[in-house]
JSON list of C-alpha atoms in Angstrom, two decimals:
[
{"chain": "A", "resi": 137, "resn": "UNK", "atom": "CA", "xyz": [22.58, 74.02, 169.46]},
{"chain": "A", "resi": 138, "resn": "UNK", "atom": "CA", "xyz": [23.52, 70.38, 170.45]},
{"chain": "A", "resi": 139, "resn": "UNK", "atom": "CA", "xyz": [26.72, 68.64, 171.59]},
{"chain": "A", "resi": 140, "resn": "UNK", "atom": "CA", "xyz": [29.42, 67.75, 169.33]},
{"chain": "A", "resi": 141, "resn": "UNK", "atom": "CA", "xyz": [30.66, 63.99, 168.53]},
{"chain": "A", "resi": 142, "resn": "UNK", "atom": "CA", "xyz": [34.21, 64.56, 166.76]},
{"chain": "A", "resi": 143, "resn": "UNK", "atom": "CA", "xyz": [35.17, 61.53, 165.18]},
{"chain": "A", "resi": 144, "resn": "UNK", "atom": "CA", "xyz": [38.02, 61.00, 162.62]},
{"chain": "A", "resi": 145, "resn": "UNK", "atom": "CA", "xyz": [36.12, 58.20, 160.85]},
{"chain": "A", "resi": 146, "resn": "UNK", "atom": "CA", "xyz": [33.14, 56.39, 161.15]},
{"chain": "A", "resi": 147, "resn": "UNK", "atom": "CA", "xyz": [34.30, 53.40, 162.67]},
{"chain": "A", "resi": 148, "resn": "UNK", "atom": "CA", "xyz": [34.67, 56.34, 165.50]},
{"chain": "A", "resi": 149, "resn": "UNK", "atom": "CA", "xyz": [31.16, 56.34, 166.32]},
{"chain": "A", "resi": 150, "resn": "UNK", "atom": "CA", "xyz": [30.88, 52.66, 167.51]},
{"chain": "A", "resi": 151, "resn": "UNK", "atom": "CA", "xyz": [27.94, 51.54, 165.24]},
{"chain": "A", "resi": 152, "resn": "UNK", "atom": "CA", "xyz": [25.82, 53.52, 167.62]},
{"chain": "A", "resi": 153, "resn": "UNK", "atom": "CA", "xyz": [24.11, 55.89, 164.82]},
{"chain": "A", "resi": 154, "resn": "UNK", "atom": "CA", "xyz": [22.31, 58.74, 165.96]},
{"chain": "A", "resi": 155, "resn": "UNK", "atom": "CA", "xyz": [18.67, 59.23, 165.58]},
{"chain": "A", "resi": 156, "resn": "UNK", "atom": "CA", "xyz": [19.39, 62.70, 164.14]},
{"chain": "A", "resi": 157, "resn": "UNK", "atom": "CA", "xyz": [22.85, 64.58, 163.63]},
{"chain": "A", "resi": 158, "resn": "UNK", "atom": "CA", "xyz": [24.47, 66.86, 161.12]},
{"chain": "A", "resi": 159, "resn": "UNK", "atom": "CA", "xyz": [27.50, 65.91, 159.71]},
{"chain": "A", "resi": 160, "resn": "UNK", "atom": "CA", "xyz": [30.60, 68.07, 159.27]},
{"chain": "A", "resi": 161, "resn": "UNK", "atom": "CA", "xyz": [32.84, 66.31, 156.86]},
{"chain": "A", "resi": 162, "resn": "UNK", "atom": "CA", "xyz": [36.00, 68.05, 155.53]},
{"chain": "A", "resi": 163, "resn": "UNK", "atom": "CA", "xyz": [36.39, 68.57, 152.11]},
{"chain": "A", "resi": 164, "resn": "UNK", "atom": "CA", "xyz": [39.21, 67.04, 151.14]},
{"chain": "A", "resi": 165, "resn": "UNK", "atom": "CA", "xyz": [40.54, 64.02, 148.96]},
{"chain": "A", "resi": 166, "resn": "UNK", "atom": "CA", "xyz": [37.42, 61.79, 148.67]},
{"chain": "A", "resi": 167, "resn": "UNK", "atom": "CA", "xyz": [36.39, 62.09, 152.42]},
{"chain": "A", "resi": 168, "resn": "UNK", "atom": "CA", "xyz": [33.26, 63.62, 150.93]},
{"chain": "A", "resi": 169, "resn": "UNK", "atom": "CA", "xyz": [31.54, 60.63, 148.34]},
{"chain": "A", "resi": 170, "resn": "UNK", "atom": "CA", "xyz": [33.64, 58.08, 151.00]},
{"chain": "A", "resi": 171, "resn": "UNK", "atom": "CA", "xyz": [31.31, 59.63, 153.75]},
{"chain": "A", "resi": 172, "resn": "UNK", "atom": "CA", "xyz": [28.05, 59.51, 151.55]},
{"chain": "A", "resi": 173, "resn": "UNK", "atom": "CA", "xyz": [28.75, 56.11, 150.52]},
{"chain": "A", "resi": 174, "resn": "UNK", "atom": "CA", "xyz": [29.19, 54.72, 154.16]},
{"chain": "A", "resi": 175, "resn": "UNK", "atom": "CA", "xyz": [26.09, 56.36, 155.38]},
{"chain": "A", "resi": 176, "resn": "UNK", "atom": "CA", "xyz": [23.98, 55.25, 152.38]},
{"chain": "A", "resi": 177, "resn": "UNK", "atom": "CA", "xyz": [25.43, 51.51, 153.04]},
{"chain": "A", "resi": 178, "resn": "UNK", "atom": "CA", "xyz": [24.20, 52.47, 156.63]},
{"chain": "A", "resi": 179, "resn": "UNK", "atom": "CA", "xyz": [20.72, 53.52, 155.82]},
{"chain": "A", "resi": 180, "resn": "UNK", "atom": "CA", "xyz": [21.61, 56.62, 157.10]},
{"chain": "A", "resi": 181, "resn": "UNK", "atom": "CA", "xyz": [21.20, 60.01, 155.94]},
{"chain": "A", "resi": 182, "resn": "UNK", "atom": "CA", "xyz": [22.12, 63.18, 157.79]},
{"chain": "A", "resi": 183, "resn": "UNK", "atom": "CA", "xyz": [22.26, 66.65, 156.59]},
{"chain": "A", "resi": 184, "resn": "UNK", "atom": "CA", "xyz": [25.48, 67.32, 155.65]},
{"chain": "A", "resi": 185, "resn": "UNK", "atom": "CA", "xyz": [28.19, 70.46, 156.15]},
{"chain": "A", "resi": 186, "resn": "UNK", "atom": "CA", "xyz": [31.41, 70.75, 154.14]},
{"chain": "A", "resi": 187, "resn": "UNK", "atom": "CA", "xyz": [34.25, 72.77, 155.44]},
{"chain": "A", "resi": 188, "resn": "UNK", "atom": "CA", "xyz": [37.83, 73.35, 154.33]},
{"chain": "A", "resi": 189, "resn": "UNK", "atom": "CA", "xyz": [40.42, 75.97, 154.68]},
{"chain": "A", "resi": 190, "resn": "UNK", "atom": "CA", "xyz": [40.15, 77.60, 151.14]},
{"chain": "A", "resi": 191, "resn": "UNK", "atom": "CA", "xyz": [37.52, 76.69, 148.49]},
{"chain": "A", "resi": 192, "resn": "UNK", "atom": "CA", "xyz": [36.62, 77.96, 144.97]},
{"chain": "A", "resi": 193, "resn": "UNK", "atom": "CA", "xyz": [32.93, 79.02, 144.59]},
{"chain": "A", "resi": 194, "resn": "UNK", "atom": "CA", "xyz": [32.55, 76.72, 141.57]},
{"chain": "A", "resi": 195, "resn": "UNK", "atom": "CA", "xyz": [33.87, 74.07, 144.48]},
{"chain": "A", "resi": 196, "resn": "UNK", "atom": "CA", "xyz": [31.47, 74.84, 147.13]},
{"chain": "A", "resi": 197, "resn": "UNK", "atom": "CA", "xyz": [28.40, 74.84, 144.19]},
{"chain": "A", "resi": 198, "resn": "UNK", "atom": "CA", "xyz": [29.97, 70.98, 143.17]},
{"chain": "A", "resi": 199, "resn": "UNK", "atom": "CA", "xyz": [29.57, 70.31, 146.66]},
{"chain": "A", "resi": 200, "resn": "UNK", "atom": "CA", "xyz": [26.09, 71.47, 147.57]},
{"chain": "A", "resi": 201, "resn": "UNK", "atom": "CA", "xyz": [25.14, 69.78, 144.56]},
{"chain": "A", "resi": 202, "resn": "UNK", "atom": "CA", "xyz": [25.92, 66.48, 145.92]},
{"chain": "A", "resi": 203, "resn": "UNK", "atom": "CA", "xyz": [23.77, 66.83, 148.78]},
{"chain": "A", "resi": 204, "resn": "UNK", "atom": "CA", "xyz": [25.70, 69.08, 151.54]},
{"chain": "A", "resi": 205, "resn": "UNK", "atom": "CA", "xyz": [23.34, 71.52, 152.52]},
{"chain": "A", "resi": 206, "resn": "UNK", "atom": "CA", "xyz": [26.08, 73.95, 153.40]},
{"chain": "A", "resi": 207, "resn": "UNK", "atom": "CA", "xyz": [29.91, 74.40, 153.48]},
{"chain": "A", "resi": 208, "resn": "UNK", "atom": "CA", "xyz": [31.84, 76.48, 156.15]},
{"chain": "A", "resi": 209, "resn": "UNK", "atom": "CA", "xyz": [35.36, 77.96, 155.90]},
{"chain": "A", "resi": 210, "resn": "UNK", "atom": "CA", "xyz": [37.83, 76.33, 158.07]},
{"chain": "A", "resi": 211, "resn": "UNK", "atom": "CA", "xyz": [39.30, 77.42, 161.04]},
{"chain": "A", "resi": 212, "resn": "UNK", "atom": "CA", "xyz": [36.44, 79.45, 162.46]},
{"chain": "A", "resi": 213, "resn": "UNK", "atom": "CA", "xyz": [36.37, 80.76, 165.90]},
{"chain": "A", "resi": 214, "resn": "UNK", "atom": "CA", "xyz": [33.57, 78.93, 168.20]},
{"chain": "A", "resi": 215, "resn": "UNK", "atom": "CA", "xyz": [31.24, 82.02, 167.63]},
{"chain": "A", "resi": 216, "resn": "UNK", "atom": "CA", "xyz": [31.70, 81.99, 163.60]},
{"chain": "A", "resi": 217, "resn": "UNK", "atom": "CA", "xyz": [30.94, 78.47, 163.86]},
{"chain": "A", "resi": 218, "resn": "UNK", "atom": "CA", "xyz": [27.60, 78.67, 165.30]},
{"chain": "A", "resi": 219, "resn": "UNK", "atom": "CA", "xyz": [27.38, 82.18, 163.65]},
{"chain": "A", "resi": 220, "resn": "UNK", "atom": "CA", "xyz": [27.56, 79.74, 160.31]},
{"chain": "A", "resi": 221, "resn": "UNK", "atom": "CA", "xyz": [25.57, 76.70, 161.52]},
{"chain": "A", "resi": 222, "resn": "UNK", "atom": "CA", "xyz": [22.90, 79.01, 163.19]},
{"chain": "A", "resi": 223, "resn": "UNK", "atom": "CA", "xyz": [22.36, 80.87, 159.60]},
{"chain": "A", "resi": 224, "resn": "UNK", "atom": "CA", "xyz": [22.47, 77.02, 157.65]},
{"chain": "A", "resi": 225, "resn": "UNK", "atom": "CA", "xyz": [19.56, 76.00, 160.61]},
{"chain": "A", "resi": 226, "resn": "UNK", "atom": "CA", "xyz": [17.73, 79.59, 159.64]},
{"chain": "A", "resi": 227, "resn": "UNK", "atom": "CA", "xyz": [17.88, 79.22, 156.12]},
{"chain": "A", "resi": 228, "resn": "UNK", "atom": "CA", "xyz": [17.03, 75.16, 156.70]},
{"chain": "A", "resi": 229, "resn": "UNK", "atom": "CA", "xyz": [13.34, 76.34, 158.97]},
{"chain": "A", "resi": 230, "resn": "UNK", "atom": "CA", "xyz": [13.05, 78.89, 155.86]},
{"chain": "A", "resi": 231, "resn": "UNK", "atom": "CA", "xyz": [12.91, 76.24, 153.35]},
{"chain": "A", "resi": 232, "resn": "UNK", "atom": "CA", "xyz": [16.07, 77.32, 151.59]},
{"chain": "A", "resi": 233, "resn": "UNK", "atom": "CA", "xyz": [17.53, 74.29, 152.18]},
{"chain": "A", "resi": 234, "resn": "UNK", "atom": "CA", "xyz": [16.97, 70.79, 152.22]},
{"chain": "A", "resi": 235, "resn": "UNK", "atom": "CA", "xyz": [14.49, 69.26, 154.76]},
{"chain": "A", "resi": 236, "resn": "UNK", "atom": "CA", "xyz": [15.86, 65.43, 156.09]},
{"chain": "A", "resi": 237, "resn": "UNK", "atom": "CA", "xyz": [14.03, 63.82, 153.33]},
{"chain": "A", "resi": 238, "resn": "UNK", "atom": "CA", "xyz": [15.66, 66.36, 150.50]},
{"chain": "A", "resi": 239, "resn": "UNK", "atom": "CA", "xyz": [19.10, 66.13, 152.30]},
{"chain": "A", "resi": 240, "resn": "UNK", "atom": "CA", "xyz": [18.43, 62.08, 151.79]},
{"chain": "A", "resi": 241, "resn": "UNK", "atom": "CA", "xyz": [17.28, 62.66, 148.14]},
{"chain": "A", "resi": 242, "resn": "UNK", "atom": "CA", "xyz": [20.04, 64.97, 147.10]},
{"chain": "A", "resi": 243, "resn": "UNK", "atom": "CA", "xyz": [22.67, 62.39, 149.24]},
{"chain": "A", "resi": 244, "resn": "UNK", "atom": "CA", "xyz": [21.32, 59.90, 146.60]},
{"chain": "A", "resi": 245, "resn": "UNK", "atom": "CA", "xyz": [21.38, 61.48, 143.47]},
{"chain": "A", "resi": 246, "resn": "UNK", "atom": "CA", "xyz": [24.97, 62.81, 144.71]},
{"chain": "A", "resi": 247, "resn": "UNK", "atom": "CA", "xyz": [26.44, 59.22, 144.27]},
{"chain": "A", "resi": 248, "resn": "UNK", "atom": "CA", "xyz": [25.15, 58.85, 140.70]},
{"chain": "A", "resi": 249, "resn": "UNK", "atom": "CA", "xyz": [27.78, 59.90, 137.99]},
{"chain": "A", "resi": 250, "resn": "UNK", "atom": "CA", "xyz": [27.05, 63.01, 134.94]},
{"chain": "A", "resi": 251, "resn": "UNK", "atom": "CA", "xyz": [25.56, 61.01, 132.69]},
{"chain": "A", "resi": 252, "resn": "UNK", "atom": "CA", "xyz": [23.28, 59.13, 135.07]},
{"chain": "A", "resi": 253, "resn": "UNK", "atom": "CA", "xyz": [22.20, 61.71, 136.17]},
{"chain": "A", "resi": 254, "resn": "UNK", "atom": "CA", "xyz": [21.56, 63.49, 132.37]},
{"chain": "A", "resi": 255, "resn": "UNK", "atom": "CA", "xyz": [19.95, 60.36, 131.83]},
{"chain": "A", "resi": 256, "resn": "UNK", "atom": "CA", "xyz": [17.55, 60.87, 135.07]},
{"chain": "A", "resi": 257, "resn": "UNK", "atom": "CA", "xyz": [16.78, 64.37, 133.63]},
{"chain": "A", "resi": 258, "resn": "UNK", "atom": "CA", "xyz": [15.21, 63.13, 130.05]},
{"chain": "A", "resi": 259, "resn": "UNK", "atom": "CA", "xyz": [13.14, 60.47, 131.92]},
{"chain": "A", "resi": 260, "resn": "UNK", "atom": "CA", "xyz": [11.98, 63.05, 134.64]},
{"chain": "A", "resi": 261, "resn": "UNK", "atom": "CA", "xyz": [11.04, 65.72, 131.24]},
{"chain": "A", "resi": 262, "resn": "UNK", "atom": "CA", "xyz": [9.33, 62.62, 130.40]},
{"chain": "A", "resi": 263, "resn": "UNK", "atom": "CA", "xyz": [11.58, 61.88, 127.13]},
{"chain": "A", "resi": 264, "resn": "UNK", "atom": "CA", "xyz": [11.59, 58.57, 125.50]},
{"chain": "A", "resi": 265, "resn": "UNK", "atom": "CA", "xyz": [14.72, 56.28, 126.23]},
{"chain": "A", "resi": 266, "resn": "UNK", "atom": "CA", "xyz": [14.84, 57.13, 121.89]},
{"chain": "A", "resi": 267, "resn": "UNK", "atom": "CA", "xyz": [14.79, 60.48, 122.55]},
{"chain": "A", "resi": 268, "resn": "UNK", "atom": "CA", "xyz": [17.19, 60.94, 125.75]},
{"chain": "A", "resi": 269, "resn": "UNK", "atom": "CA", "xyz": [19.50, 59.09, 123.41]},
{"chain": "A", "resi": 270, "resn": "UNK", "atom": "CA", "xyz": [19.39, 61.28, 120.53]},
{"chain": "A", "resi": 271, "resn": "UNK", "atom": "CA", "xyz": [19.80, 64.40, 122.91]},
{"chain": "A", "resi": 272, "resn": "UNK", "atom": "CA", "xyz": [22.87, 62.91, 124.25]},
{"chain": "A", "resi": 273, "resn": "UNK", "atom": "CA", "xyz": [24.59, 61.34, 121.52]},
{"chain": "A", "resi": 274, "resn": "UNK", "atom": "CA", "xyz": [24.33, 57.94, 122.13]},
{"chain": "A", "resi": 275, "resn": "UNK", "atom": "CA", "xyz": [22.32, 54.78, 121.43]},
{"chain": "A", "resi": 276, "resn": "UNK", "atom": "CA", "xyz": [19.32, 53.66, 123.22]},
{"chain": "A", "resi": 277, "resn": "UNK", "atom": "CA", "xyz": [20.84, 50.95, 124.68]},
{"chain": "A", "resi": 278, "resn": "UNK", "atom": "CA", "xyz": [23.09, 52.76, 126.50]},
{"chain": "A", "resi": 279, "resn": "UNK", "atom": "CA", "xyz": [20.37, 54.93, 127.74]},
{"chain": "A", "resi": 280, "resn": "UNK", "atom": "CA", "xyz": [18.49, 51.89, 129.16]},
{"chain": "A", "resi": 281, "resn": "UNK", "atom": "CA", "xyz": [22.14, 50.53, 130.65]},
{"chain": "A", "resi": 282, "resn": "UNK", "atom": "CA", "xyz": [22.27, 53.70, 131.93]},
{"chain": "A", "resi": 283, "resn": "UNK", "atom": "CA", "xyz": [18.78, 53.91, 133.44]},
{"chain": "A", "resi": 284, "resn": "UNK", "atom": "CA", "xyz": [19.03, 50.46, 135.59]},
{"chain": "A", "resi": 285, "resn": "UNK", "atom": "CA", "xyz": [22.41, 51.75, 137.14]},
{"chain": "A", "resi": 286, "resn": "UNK", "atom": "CA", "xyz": [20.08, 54.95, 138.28]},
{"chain": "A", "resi": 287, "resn": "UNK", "atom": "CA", "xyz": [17.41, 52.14, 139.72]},
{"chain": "A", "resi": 288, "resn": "UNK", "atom": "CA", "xyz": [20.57, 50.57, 141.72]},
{"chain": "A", "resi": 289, "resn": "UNK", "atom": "CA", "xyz": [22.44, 53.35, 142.61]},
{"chain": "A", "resi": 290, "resn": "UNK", "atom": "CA", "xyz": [18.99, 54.87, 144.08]},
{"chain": "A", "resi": 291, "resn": "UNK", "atom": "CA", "xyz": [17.62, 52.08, 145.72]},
{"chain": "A", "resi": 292, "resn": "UNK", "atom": "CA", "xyz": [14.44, 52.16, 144.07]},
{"chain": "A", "resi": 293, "resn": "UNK", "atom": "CA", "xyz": [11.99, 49.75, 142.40]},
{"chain": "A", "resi": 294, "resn": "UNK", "atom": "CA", "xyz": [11.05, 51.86, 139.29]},
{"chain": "A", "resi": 295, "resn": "UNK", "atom": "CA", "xyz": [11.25, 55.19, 137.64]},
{"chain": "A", "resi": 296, "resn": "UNK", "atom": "CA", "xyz": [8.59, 56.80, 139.13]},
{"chain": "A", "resi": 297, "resn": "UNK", "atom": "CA", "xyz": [10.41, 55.73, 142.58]},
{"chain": "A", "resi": 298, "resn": "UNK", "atom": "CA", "xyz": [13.64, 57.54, 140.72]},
{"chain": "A", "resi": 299, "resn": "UNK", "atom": "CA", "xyz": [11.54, 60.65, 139.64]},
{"chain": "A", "resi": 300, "resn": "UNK", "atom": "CA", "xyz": [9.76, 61.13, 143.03]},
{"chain": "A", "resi": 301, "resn": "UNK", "atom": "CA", "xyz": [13.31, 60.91, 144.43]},
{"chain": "A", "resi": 302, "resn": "UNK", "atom": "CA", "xyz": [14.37, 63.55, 141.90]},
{"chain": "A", "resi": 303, "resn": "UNK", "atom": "CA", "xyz": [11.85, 66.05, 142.70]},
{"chain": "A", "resi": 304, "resn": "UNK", "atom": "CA", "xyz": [12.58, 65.63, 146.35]},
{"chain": "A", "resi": 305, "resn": "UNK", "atom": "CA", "xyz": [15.75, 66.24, 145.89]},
{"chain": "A", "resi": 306, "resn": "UNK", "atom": "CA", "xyz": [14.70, 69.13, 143.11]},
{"chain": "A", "resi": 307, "resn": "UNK", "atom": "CA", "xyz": [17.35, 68.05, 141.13]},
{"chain": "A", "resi": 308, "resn": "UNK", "atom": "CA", "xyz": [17.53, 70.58, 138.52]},
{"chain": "A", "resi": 309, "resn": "UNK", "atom": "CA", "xyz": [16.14, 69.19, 135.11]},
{"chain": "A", "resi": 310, "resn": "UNK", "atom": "CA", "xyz": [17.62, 70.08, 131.96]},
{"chain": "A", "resi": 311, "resn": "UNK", "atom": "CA", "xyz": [18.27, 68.58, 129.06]},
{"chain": "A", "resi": 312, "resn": "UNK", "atom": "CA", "xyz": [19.30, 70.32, 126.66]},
{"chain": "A", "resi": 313, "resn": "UNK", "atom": "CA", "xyz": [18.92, 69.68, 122.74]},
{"chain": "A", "resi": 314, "resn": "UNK", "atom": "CA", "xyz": [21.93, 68.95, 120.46]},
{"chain": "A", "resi": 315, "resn": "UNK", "atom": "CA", "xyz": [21.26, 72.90, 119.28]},
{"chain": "A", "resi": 316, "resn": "UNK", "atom": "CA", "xyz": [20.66, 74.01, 122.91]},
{"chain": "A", "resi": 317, "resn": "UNK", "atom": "CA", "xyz": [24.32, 72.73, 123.77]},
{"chain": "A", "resi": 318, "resn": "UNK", "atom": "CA", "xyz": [26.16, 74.12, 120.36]},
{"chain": "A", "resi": 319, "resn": "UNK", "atom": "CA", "xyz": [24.66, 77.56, 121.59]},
{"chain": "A", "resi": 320, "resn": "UNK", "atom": "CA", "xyz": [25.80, 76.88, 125.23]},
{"chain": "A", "resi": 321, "resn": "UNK", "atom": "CA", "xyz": [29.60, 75.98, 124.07]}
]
């Protein structure tokens, strides 16, 4: 399957990035978002793999959210290790997971916070800055404060650079109406 680099940070690996590599991070603290964050100041994006010893599902979905494209329990035997990274790979070829450029997409969006990110959902259902505003409860302004930080935190030039990125990453859209939320609470 490859050879394995351990490395307890990334100061580890010497500056010498590889061309390609997963990355198994353990979830704990802020290793996680610490890990994105240094790759992303890297230009580097690598398919991710969570693992810790015990993890609630609602955990693991946060996770693979953020851009991991899978999370492994921790210890595992060498065989349930590639047992677990063999089925990630299968389900990656499949299309059930993210290709490099999703893994990069969904890496980005990862680092952008809730409300950027509800924000990123009106524009990509093509709602108004007015109208994102009203669905969320604040003012406009906010919304287009809101809407650079996406632009930054991205990398990108404009919005249709943020929506491409979205749909790459197929960030799930949703948002919901004032009335939509009442019934959802």
């Amino acid at each position: 399957m490859g050879y394995v680099v351990p490395a307890d940070t990334l100061e580890d690996l010497g500056g010498r990035w590889p061309d390609q590599a997963w990355m198994l991070v353990h979830d704990g603290g802020d290793l996680l978002a610490e890990t994105q964050q240094a790759l992303e100041a890297a230009g580097r994006f690598y398919p991710m793999v969570a693992y810790a010893e015990q993890a609630s599902i609602a955990r693991v979905m946060d996770v693979l959210g953020t851009g991991a494209v899978g999370y492994l329990e921790w210890p595992a035997t060498g065989e349930e290790l590639r047992r677990c990274l063999a089925n990630i790979m299968t389900r990656r070829r499949q299309g059930a997971t993210a290709t490099l450029e999703q893994a990069q997409a969904k890496q980005r969006i990862g680092a952008l916070s809730p409300r950027e990110k509800e924000v990123l959902n009106g524009v990509c259902e093509g709602y108004s800055s007015k109208e994102v505003a009203r669905t969320l409860g604040i003012s406009p302004r906010t919304v287009e404060l809101h809407r650079a930080n996406v632009l930054t935190k991205l990398g990108v030039r404009n919005l249709a650079a943020a929506v491409r990125l979205s749909v790459e990453a197929e960030l799930a859209p949703s948002l919901a109406s004032p009335d939509e939320r009442e019934l959802a609470a």
